mmCIF file of C-alpha atoms in Angstrom:
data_model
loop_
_atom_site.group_PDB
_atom_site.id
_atom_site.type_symbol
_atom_site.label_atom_id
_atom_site.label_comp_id
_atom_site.label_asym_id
_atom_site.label_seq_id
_atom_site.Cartn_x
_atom_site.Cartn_y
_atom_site.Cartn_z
ATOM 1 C CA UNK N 1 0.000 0.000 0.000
ATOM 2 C CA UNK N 2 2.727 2.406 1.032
ATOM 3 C CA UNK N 3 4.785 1.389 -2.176
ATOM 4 C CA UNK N 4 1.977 2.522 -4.340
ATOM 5 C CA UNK N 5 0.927 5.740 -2.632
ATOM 6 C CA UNK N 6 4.754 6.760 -3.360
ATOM 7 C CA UNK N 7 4.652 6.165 -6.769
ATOM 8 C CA UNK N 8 1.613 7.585 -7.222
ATOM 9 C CA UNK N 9 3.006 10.913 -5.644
ATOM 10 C CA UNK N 10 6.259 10.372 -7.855
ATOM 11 C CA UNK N 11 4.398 10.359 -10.943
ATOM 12 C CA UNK N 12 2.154 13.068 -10.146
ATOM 13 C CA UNK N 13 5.228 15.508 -9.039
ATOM 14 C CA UNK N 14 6.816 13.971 -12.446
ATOM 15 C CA UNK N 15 4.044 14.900 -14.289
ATOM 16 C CA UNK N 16 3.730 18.997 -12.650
ATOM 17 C CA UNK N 17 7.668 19.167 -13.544
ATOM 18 C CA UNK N 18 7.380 18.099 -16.850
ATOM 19 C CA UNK N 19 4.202 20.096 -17.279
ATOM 20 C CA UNK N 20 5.651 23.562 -16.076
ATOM 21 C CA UNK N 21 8.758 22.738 -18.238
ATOM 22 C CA UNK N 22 6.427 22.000 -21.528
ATOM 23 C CA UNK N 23 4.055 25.003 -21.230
ATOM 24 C CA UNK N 24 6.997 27.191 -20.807
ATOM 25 C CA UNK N 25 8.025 26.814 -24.145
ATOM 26 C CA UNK N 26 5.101 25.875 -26.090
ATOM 27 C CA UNK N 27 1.791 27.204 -26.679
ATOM 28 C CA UNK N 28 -0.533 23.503 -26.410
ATOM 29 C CA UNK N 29 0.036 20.352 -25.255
ATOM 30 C CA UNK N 30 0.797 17.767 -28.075
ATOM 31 C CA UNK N 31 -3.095 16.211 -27.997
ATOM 32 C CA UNK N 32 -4.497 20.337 -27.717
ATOM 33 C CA UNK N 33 -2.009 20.872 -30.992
ATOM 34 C CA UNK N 34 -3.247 18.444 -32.739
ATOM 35 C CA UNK N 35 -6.616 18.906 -32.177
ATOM 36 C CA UNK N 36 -6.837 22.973 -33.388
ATOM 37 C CA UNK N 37 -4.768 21.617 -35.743
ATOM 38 C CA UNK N 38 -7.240 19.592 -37.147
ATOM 39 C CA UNK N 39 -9.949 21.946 -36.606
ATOM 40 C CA UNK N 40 -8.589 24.844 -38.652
ATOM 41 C CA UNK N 41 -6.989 22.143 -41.001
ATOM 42 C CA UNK N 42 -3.434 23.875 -40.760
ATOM 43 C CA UNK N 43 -0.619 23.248 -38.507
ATOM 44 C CA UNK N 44 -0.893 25.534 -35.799
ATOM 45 C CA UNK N 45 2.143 27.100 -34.445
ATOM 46 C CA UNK N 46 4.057 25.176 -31.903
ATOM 47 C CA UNK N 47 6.329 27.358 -30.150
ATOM 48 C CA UNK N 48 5.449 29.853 -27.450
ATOM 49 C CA UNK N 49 6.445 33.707 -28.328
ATOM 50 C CA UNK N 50 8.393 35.372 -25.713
ATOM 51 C CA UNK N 51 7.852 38.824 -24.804
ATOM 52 C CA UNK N 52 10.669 40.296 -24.451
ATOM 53 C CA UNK N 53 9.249 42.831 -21.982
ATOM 54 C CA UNK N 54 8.395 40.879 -19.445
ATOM 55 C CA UNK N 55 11.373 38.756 -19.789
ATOM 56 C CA UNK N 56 14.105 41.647 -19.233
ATOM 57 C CA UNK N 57 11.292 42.881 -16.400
ATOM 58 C CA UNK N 58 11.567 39.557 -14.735
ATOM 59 C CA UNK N 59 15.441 39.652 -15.328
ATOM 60 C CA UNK N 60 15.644 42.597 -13.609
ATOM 61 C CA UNK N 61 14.868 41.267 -10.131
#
């Protein structure tokens, strides 16, 4: 019991690590890409645009 409750809580901190990582540099998910992208029948951009306003403002600090 103990041995599944801790990887249960491994794979769920995994998953938030790996999920702050991903949106930080793209715009969807993979399944939310492909889905617009199939809706609007064009490849949607990918990659998240940085402002480059807030990043030197967040820089700063």
């Amino acid at each position: 019991m103990a041995a599944t409750l801790a990887i249960g809580i491994f794979v769920y901190v995994v998953q938030v690590v790996f999920s702050a990582w991903w949106l930080g540099r793209y715009r969807f998910g993979p399944v939310e890409w492909l889905w617009r992208s199939c809706m609007y029948g064009v490849p949607q951009p990918m990659r998240a645009k940085v402002n480059l306003a807030i990043l030197r403002a967040t820089s700063a600090d």
